[in-house]
Amino acid sequence: MIDAVSKAFFHALAGSRHLKSLASRYGMRDAHSFARRFIAGESVEEAIAAGREVEAAGMLQTLDYLGESVASMAEADVATRAYLRVVDAIAAAGIGRNISLKLTQLGLDVDRATCVDNLRRILDAGQTHEFFVRIDMEGSAVTSVTLDIFETMWQLGYRNVGVVLQSYLTRSLDDVKRMNQLGARVRLVKGAYKEPRSVALQSKADVDAAFVSLMELLLAEGTYPAIATHDPAMIEATKTFAASRAIGRDRFEFQMLYGIRRDLQTALTREGFRVRVYVPFGREWFPYFMRRLGERPANAGFVLKSLLSER
Ligand SMILES: Cc1cc2nc3c(=O)[nH]c(=O)nc-3n(C[C@H](O)[C@H](O)[C@H](O)COP(=O)(O)OP(=O)(O)OC[C@H]3O[C@@H](n4cnc5c(N)ncnc54)[C@H](O)[C@@H]3O)c2cc1C
């Protein structure tokens, strides 16, 4: 219940222009500003430096150039070009070639065909440089179309691409089964958006139970799934299931967000598990940042403290 209220509260705040402009002014101003806890920086150079640090600590990374819900084809084109530059910069830097992106950043809300073209431009560049491209999952209004586009790419022969499924959605069991049949790589998450009862489980206990069932199906029958969570209970369940089925540590990976539960990231790496850190960067960090606050209202305390001391 508190989960739902907190998500709704921060979702509403995320729509506030005043808050956005205040946050943008102070959030990334210097190395100690509050948004830096979750965002690697505004430039690709800062993101690559963060990616290098992650790799130096024995982990893998995926870079996410932040942005979502663009409102015009011109903006979608700008975002696509920016992603193409990110692909080049990562390839030149020599760090792991893995990116995450959102289809509404490429124009999904504006024009589906343009979004598909933009995605193909990125997948083609990615194929040339041997990148893996993860399509993040957004709110339930775009779940079906996101999966449709993914499956179209798959039918066109792209294999350097994967999707995300959310355990809070009641439809996800069918989606996991379909993705397993395709042989597609799935990142499993609990889900970060505020969703209605008609499509999503509402209590933490139910979302967790669904996460465990889907994780087991992915590990048993899927293709190199990513189990993306900071929840020690979910991580334990994954380790236990993998051990009971003798599923090797090279057949799946854990994923966590930059700046969250670094202790767990390090501990799992030391135990010999693969851990990939999702490293977000860019100027459009506000909605991503607000979702992180919504997941853990205690995070708002340090933001407030930092804002008061900066002003
Ligand atoms: C790599 C990665 C990619 C993701 N991609 C997507 C996506 O494409 N679509 C989508 O809807 N969601 C995505 N998410 C977010 C996900 O859906 C959850 O909202 C988020 O991971 C919190 O859930 P949890 O599994 O960590 O468990 P929770 O039950 O929410 O948290 C368990 C514990 O983790 C820690 N924790 C969790 N969140 C925070 C936080 N914000 N700050 C500090 N501590 C925290 C706390 O210790 C908490 O007790 C992604 C998450 C990860 C790790």
CSV table of C-alpha atoms and ligand atoms in Angstrom, one decimal:
chain,number,residue,atom,x,y,z
A,1,MET,CA,0.0,0.0,0.0
A,2,ILE,CA,2.7,2.4,1.0
A,3,ASP,CA,4.5,1.4,-2.2
A,4,ALA,CA,1.6,2.5,-4.3
A,5,VAL,CA,1.0,5.7,-2.4
A,6,SER,CA,4.7,6.6,-2.7
A,7,LYS,CA,4.9,5.8,-6.4
A,8,ALA,CA,1.7,7.9,-7.0
A,9,PHE,CA,3.1,10.8,-5.0
A,10,PHE,CA,6.5,11.0,-6.8
A,11,HIS,CA,4.8,10.3,-10.1
A,12,ALA,CA,2.7,13.4,-9.5
A,13,LEU,CA,5.7,15.4,-8.5
A,14,ALA,CA,7.6,14.3,-11.6
A,15,GLY,CA,5.0,16.3,-13.6
A,16,SER,CA,5.9,19.5,-11.9
A,17,ARG,CA,7.7,22.0,-14.1
A,18,HIS,CA,8.7,24.1,-11.2
A,19,LEU,CA,10.3,21.2,-9.3
A,20,LYS,CA,12.0,20.1,-12.5
A,21,SER,CA,13.6,23.4,-13.1
A,22,LEU,CA,14.7,23.7,-9.4
A,23,ALA,CA,16.1,20.2,-9.5
A,24,SER,CA,17.9,20.8,-12.8
A,25,ARG,CA,19.5,23.9,-11.4
A,26,TYR,CA,21.0,22.2,-8.4
A,27,GLY,CA,20.9,18.4,-9.0
A,28,MET,CA,24.0,17.9,-11.0
A,29,ARG,CA,25.9,21.2,-10.3
A,30,ASP,CA,29.0,19.7,-8.9
A,31,ALA,CA,30.5,16.4,-7.9
A,32,HIS,CA,28.5,16.3,-4.6
A,33,SER,CA,25.1,17.4,-5.9
A,34,PHE,CA,22.2,15.1,-5.0
A,35,ALA,CA,21.3,13.7,-8.4
A,36,ARG,CA,24.8,12.3,-8.8
A,37,ARG,CA,24.0,9.6,-6.4
A,38,PHE,CA,21.9,7.9,-9.2
A,39,ILE,CA,23.1,9.6,-12.4
A,40,ALA,CA,26.6,9.3,-13.7
A,41,GLY,CA,26.7,12.7,-15.3
A,42,GLU,CA,25.3,14.8,-18.1
A,43,SER,CA,28.0,14.0,-20.7
A,44,VAL,CA,28.9,10.7,-22.4
A,45,GLU,CA,32.5,11.2,-21.2
A,46,GLU,CA,31.3,11.2,-17.6
A,47,ALA,CA,29.2,8.1,-18.3
A,48,ILE,CA,32.2,6.3,-19.9
A,49,ALA,CA,34.3,7.2,-16.9
A,50,ALA,CA,31.7,5.7,-14.6
A,51,GLY,CA,31.5,2.6,-16.9
A,52,ARG,CA,35.2,2.2,-16.6
A,53,GLU,CA,35.0,2.3,-12.8
A,54,VAL,CA,32.3,-0.3,-12.8
A,55,GLU,CA,34.5,-2.6,-15.0
A,56,ALA,CA,37.5,-1.9,-12.9
A,57,ALA,CA,35.5,-3.3,-9.9
A,58,GLY,CA,35.0,-6.5,-11.9
A,59,MET,CA,31.4,-5.8,-13.1
A,60,LEU,CA,29.7,-5.3,-16.4
A,61,GLN,CA,27.9,-2.1,-17.4
A,62,THR,CA,25.1,-0.9,-19.7
A,63,LEU,CA,24.9,2.8,-20.5
A,64,ASP,CA,21.6,4.5,-20.7
A,65,TYR,CA,21.4,7.9,-22.4
A,66,LEU,CA,18.4,9.3,-20.5
A,67,GLY,CA,15.3,10.6,-22.3
A,68,GLU,CA,11.7,9.6,-22.8
A,69,SER,CA,8.4,10.7,-24.1
A,70,VAL,CA,9.7,13.0,-26.8
A,71,ALA,CA,6.9,15.1,-28.4
A,72,SER,CA,8.0,15.5,-32.0
A,73,MET,CA,9.7,13.6,-34.8
A,74,ALA,CA,12.4,16.2,-34.7
A,75,GLU,CA,13.2,15.5,-31.1
A,76,ALA,CA,13.1,11.8,-31.8
A,77,ASP,CA,15.7,12.3,-34.5
A,78,VAL,CA,17.9,14.4,-32.2
A,79,ALA,CA,17.7,11.6,-29.6
A,80,THR,CA,18.5,8.9,-32.2
A,81,ARG,CA,21.5,10.9,-33.5
A,82,ALA,CA,22.7,11.4,-30.0
A,83,TYR,CA,22.5,7.6,-29.4
A,84,LEU,CA,24.5,7.0,-32.6
A,85,ARG,CA,27.2,9.3,-31.2
A,86,VAL,CA,27.1,7.4,-27.9
A,87,VAL,CA,27.6,4.1,-29.7
A,88,ASP,CA,30.6,5.6,-31.5
A,89,ALA,CA,32.0,7.0,-28.2
A,90,ILE,CA,31.7,3.7,-26.4
A,91,ALA,CA,33.3,1.8,-29.2
A,92,ALA,CA,36.2,4.3,-29.3
A,93,ALA,CA,36.6,4.1,-25.5
A,94,GLY,CA,36.9,0.4,-25.5
A,95,ILE,CA,34.5,-0.4,-22.7
A,96,GLY,CA,31.8,-3.1,-22.8
A,97,ARG,CA,29.4,-2.5,-25.7
A,98,ASN,CA,26.0,-2.6,-24.1
A,99,ILE,CA,23.3,0.1,-24.1
A,100,SER,CA,19.7,0.5,-22.8
A,101,LEU,CA,17.1,2.8,-24.4
A,102,LYS,CA,13.5,3.6,-24.4
A,103,LEU,CA,11.2,3.6,-27.4
A,104,THR,CA,9.3,6.7,-26.4
A,105,GLN,CA,12.7,8.5,-26.6
A,106,LEU,CA,12.8,7.4,-30.3
A,107,GLY,CA,9.4,8.8,-31.0
A,108,LEU,CA,7.0,5.9,-30.1
A,109,ASP,CA,4.3,8.4,-28.8
A,110,VAL,CA,4.6,10.4,-32.0
A,111,ASP,CA,4.8,8.0,-34.9
A,112,ARG,CA,5.4,4.3,-34.6
A,113,ALA,CA,6.9,3.9,-38.1
A,114,THR,CA,9.5,6.6,-37.4
A,115,CYS,CA,10.3,5.1,-34.0
A,116,VAL,CA,10.9,1.7,-35.8
A,117,ASP,CA,13.2,3.4,-38.3
A,118,ASN,CA,15.1,5.1,-35.5
A,119,LEU,CA,15.5,1.9,-33.6
A,120,ARG,CA,16.8,0.2,-36.7
A,121,ARG,CA,19.4,2.9,-37.2
A,122,ILE,CA,20.7,2.2,-33.7
A,123,LEU,CA,20.5,-1.6,-34.1
A,124,ASP,CA,22.4,-1.4,-37.4
A,125,ALA,CA,25.1,0.8,-35.9
A,126,GLY,CA,25.1,-1.6,-32.9
A,127,GLN,CA,25.5,-4.7,-35.1
A,128,THR,CA,28.5,-3.1,-36.9
A,129,HIS,CA,30.2,-2.6,-33.6
A,130,GLU,CA,28.9,-5.8,-31.9
A,131,PHE,CA,26.7,-4.0,-29.3
A,132,PHE,CA,23.9,-5.4,-27.3
A,133,VAL,CA,20.8,-3.1,-27.2
A,134,ARG,CA,18.3,-3.5,-24.4
A,135,ILE,CA,14.9,-2.0,-24.9
A,136,ASP,CA,13.7,-0.8,-21.5
A,137,MET,CA,10.1,-1.3,-20.6
A,138,GLU,CA,7.9,1.8,-19.9
A,139,GLY,CA,4.3,2.2,-18.7
A,140,SER,CA,1.6,-0.3,-19.5
A,141,ALA,CA,0.1,1.9,-22.2
A,142,VAL,CA,3.1,1.0,-24.4
A,143,THR,CA,3.8,-2.6,-23.3
A,144,SER,CA,2.1,-4.3,-26.2
A,145,VAL,CA,3.5,-2.0,-28.9
A,146,THR,CA,7.0,-2.2,-27.3
A,147,LEU,CA,6.9,-6.0,-27.5
A,148,ASP,CA,5.4,-5.9,-31.0
A,149,ILE,CA,8.3,-3.8,-32.2
A,150,PHE,CA,10.8,-6.0,-30.5
A,151,GLU,CA,9.3,-9.1,-32.1
A,152,THR,CA,9.3,-7.4,-35.5
A,153,MET,CA,13.0,-6.7,-35.1
A,154,TRP,CA,13.6,-10.3,-34.1
A,155,GLN,CA,11.7,-11.5,-37.3
A,156,LEU,CA,13.9,-9.1,-39.3
A,157,GLY,CA,16.8,-11.0,-38.0
A,158,TYR,CA,18.2,-8.7,-35.4
A,159,ARG,CA,19.8,-10.7,-32.5
A,160,ASN,CA,21.7,-8.0,-30.8
A,161,VAL,CA,18.6,-6.8,-29.0
A,162,GLY,CA,16.6,-7.8,-25.8
A,163,VAL,CA,13.6,-6.7,-23.8
A,164,VAL,CA,12.4,-6.1,-20.3
A,165,LEU,CA,9.4,-7.7,-18.6
A,166,GLN,CA,7.9,-6.5,-15.3
A,167,SER,CA,6.7,-8.9,-12.7
A,168,TYR,CA,3.9,-6.5,-11.5
A,169,LEU,CA,2.1,-6.9,-14.8
A,170,THR,CA,-0.4,-9.8,-14.8
A,171,ARG,CA,0.3,-10.4,-18.5
A,172,SER,CA,4.0,-11.1,-18.0
A,173,LEU,CA,3.8,-14.9,-17.5
A,174,ASP,CA,2.5,-15.2,-21.1
A,175,ASP,CA,5.2,-12.7,-22.3
A,176,VAL,CA,8.0,-14.7,-20.6
A,177,LYS,CA,6.8,-17.9,-22.2
A,178,ARG,CA,6.7,-16.3,-25.6
A,179,MET,CA,10.2,-14.7,-25.2
A,180,ASN,CA,11.6,-18.0,-24.0
A,181,GLN,CA,10.2,-19.7,-27.1
A,182,LEU,CA,11.8,-17.1,-29.3
A,183,GLY,CA,15.1,-17.5,-27.5
A,184,ALA,CA,15.1,-13.8,-26.7
A,185,ARG,CA,17.1,-12.3,-23.9
A,186,VAL,CA,14.9,-10.9,-21.1
A,187,ARG,CA,15.7,-8.5,-18.3
A,188,LEU,CA,13.3,-9.3,-15.4
A,189,VAL,CA,12.3,-6.3,-13.1
A,190,LYS,CA,9.5,-5.7,-10.7
A,191,GLY,CA,8.3,-2.6,-12.5
A,192,ALA,CA,8.8,1.1,-11.8
A,193,TYR,CA,5.6,2.8,-13.0
A,194,LYS,CA,2.3,3.5,-11.2
A,195,GLU,CA,-0.1,1.0,-12.8
A,196,PRO,CA,-3.8,0.4,-12.2
A,197,ARG,CA,-5.2,-2.7,-10.5
A,198,SER,CA,-6.7,-3.8,-13.8
A,199,VAL,CA,-3.3,-4.7,-15.3
A,200,ALA,CA,-0.9,-4.9,-12.3
A,201,LEU,CA,-0.4,-6.6,-9.0
A,202,GLN,CA,-0.5,-4.0,-6.2
A,203,SER,CA,1.1,-5.6,-3.1
A,204,LYS,CA,4.8,-6.1,-2.6
A,205,ALA,CA,4.1,-9.7,-1.6
A,206,ASP,CA,2.3,-10.5,-4.9
A,207,VAL,CA,4.9,-8.7,-7.0
A,208,ASP,CA,7.7,-10.6,-5.3
A,209,ALA,CA,6.0,-13.9,-5.7
A,210,ALA,CA,5.4,-13.3,-9.4
A,211,PHE,CA,9.1,-12.2,-9.7
A,212,VAL,CA,10.3,-15.5,-8.2
A,213,SER,CA,8.0,-17.6,-10.6
A,214,LEU,CA,9.1,-15.6,-13.6
A,215,MET,CA,12.8,-15.8,-12.6
A,216,GLU,CA,12.5,-19.6,-12.3
A,217,LEU,CA,10.9,-19.9,-15.8
A,218,LEU,CA,13.6,-17.6,-17.3
A,219,LEU,CA,16.4,-19.5,-15.7
A,220,ALA,CA,15.1,-22.9,-16.5
A,221,GLU,CA,13.9,-22.2,-20.1
A,222,GLY,CA,15.1,-18.8,-21.2
A,223,THR,CA,18.2,-17.4,-22.9
A,224,TYR,CA,20.8,-15.7,-20.7
A,225,PRO,CA,18.2,-13.8,-18.6
A,226,ALA,CA,19.1,-10.7,-16.5
A,227,ILE,CA,17.7,-10.7,-13.0
A,228,ALA,CA,17.5,-7.0,-12.2
A,229,THR,CA,16.7,-6.3,-8.6
A,230,HIS,CA,18.3,-4.9,-5.4
A,231,ASP,CA,16.0,-7.1,-3.2
A,232,PRO,CA,18.1,-9.5,-1.2
A,233,ALA,CA,15.2,-12.0,-1.0
A,234,MET,CA,14.9,-12.1,-4.9
A,235,ILE,CA,18.6,-12.5,-5.2
A,236,GLU,CA,18.7,-15.3,-2.7
A,237,ALA,CA,15.8,-17.1,-4.4
A,238,THR,CA,17.7,-16.8,-7.7
A,239,LYS,CA,20.9,-18.2,-6.3
A,240,THR,CA,19.0,-21.1,-4.6
A,241,PHE,CA,17.1,-21.9,-7.8
A,242,ALA,CA,20.2,-21.8,-10.0
A,243,ALA,CA,22.1,-24.1,-7.6
A,244,SER,CA,19.2,-26.6,-7.3
A,245,ARG,CA,19.1,-26.9,-11.1
A,246,ALA,CA,22.9,-26.7,-11.6
A,247,ILE,CA,22.5,-23.6,-13.8
A,248,GLY,CA,26.0,-22.2,-14.2
A,249,ARG,CA,26.9,-18.6,-13.3
A,250,ASP,CA,27.7,-17.9,-16.9
A,251,ARG,CA,24.0,-18.6,-18.0
A,252,PHE,CA,22.5,-15.5,-16.4
A,253,GLU,CA,23.4,-12.2,-14.8
A,254,PHE,CA,22.3,-10.0,-12.0
A,255,GLN,CA,21.7,-6.3,-12.8
A,256,MET,CA,21.4,-3.3,-10.5
A,257,LEU,CA,21.1,0.4,-10.9
A,258,TYR,CA,24.1,2.8,-10.6
A,259,GLY,CA,24.4,4.0,-7.0
A,260,ILE,CA,21.9,1.5,-5.5
A,261,ARG,CA,23.1,-1.2,-3.1
A,262,ARG,CA,26.7,-1.0,-4.1
A,263,ASP,CA,27.4,-3.4,-1.1
A,264,LEU,CA,25.3,-6.1,-2.8
A,265,GLN,CA,26.9,-5.4,-6.2
A,266,THR,CA,30.3,-6.0,-4.7
A,267,ALA,CA,29.3,-9.0,-2.6
A,268,LEU,CA,27.8,-10.8,-5.6
A,269,THR,CA,30.8,-10.1,-7.7
A,270,ARG,CA,33.1,-11.5,-5.0
A,271,GLU,CA,31.0,-14.6,-4.9
A,272,GLY,CA,31.6,-15.1,-8.7
A,273,PHE,CA,28.3,-14.0,-10.1
A,274,ARG,CA,28.0,-11.7,-13.1
A,275,VAL,CA,26.7,-8.3,-12.1
A,276,ARG,CA,25.8,-5.6,-14.7
A,277,VAL,CA,25.4,-2.0,-13.5
A,278,TYR,CA,22.9,0.2,-15.4
A,279,VAL,CA,24.6,3.5,-15.7
A,280,PRO,CA,22.2,6.4,-16.7
A,281,PHE,CA,23.5,9.7,-17.9
A,282,GLY,CA,22.4,12.8,-19.8
A,283,ARG,CA,20.5,16.1,-19.2
A,284,GLU,CA,17.0,14.5,-19.1
A,285,TRP,CA,17.5,12.8,-15.8
A,286,PHE,CA,14.6,14.2,-13.9
A,287,PRO,CA,11.9,11.5,-14.6
A,288,TYR,CA,14.4,8.7,-14.0
A,289,PHE,CA,15.5,10.4,-10.8
A,290,MET,CA,11.9,10.8,-9.5
A,291,ARG,CA,11.2,7.0,-10.1
A,292,ARG,CA,14.1,6.2,-7.9
A,293,LEU,CA,12.7,8.5,-5.1
A,294,GLY,CA,9.3,6.8,-5.5
A,295,GLU,CA,10.8,3.4,-4.9
A,296,ARG,CA,12.3,4.5,-1.7
A,297,PRO,CA,10.9,7.7,-0.1
A,298,ALA,CA,13.8,7.7,2.4
A,299,ASN,CA,15.9,8.9,-0.6
A,300,ALA,CA,13.9,12.2,-0.6
A,301,GLY,CA,15.4,13.1,2.8
A,302,PHE,CA,19.0,13.4,1.4
A,303,VAL,CA,17.7,15.4,-1.6
A,304,LEU,CA,15.9,17.9,0.6
A,305,LYS,CA,18.9,18.3,2.9
A,306,SER,CA,21.1,18.8,0.0
A,307,LEU,CA,18.7,21.4,-1.6
A,308,LEU,CA,18.5,23.4,1.6
A,309,SER,CA,22.2,23.5,2.0
A,310,GLU,CA,22.8,24.6,-1.6
A,311,ARG,CA,20.3,27.4,-1.8
B,1,LIG,C1,19.2,-2.8,-14.1
B,1,LIG,C2,17.8,-2.4,-13.9
B,1,LIG,C3,17.0,-2.0,-15.0
B,1,LIG,C4,15.7,-1.6,-14.8
B,1,LIG,N1,14.9,-1.4,-15.9
B,1,LIG,C5,13.6,-1.2,-15.8
B,1,LIG,C6,12.7,-1.0,-16.9
B,1,LIG,O1,13.1,-1.1,-18.1
B,1,LIG,N2,11.4,-0.8,-16.6
B,1,LIG,C7,10.9,-0.7,-15.4
B,1,LIG,O2,9.7,-0.6,-15.2
B,1,LIG,N3,11.7,-0.8,-14.3
B,1,LIG,C8,13.0,-1.0,-14.5
B,1,LIG,N4,13.8,-1.2,-13.4
B,1,LIG,C9,13.3,-0.8,-12.0
B,1,LIG,C10,12.6,-1.9,-11.3
B,1,LIG,O3,11.4,-2.1,-12.0
B,1,LIG,C11,12.3,-1.5,-9.9
B,1,LIG,O4,11.5,-0.4,-9.8
B,1,LIG,C12,13.5,-1.3,-9.0
B,1,LIG,O5,14.6,-2.1,-9.4
B,1,LIG,C13,13.2,-1.4,-7.5
B,1,LIG,O6,12.8,-2.7,-7.3
B,1,LIG,P1,13.7,-3.9,-6.6
B,1,LIG,O7,13.6,-5.1,-7.4
B,1,LIG,O8,15.1,-3.4,-6.3
B,1,LIG,O9,13.0,-4.2,-5.2
B,1,LIG,P2,12.3,-3.3,-4.0
B,1,LIG,O10,11.4,-4.2,-3.3
B,1,LIG,O11,11.7,-2.1,-4.6
B,1,LIG,O12,13.6,-2.9,-3.2
B,1,LIG,C14,14.3,-3.9,-2.5
B,1,LIG,C15,15.5,-3.1,-1.8
B,1,LIG,O13,16.3,-2.6,-2.8
B,1,LIG,C16,16.8,-1.3,-2.3
B,1,LIG,N5,16.3,-0.3,-3.3
B,1,LIG,C17,15.4,-0.4,-4.2
B,1,LIG,N6,15.2,0.7,-4.9
B,1,LIG,C18,16.0,1.6,-4.3
B,1,LIG,C19,16.2,3.0,-4.6
B,1,LIG,N7,15.6,3.7,-5.5
B,1,LIG,N8,17.1,3.7,-3.7
B,1,LIG,C20,17.7,3.0,-2.8
B,1,LIG,N9,17.5,1.7,-2.5
B,1,LIG,C21,16.7,1.0,-3.3
B,1,LIG,C22,16.3,-1.1,-0.9
B,1,LIG,O14,17.3,-1.6,-0.1
B,1,LIG,C23,15.0,-2.0,-0.9
B,1,LIG,O15,14.7,-2.4,0.4
B,1,LIG,C24,15.2,-1.6,-13.5
B,1,LIG,C25,15.9,-2.0,-12.4
B,1,LIG,C26,17.2,-2.4,-12.6
B,1,LIG,C27,18.0,-2.9,-11.4
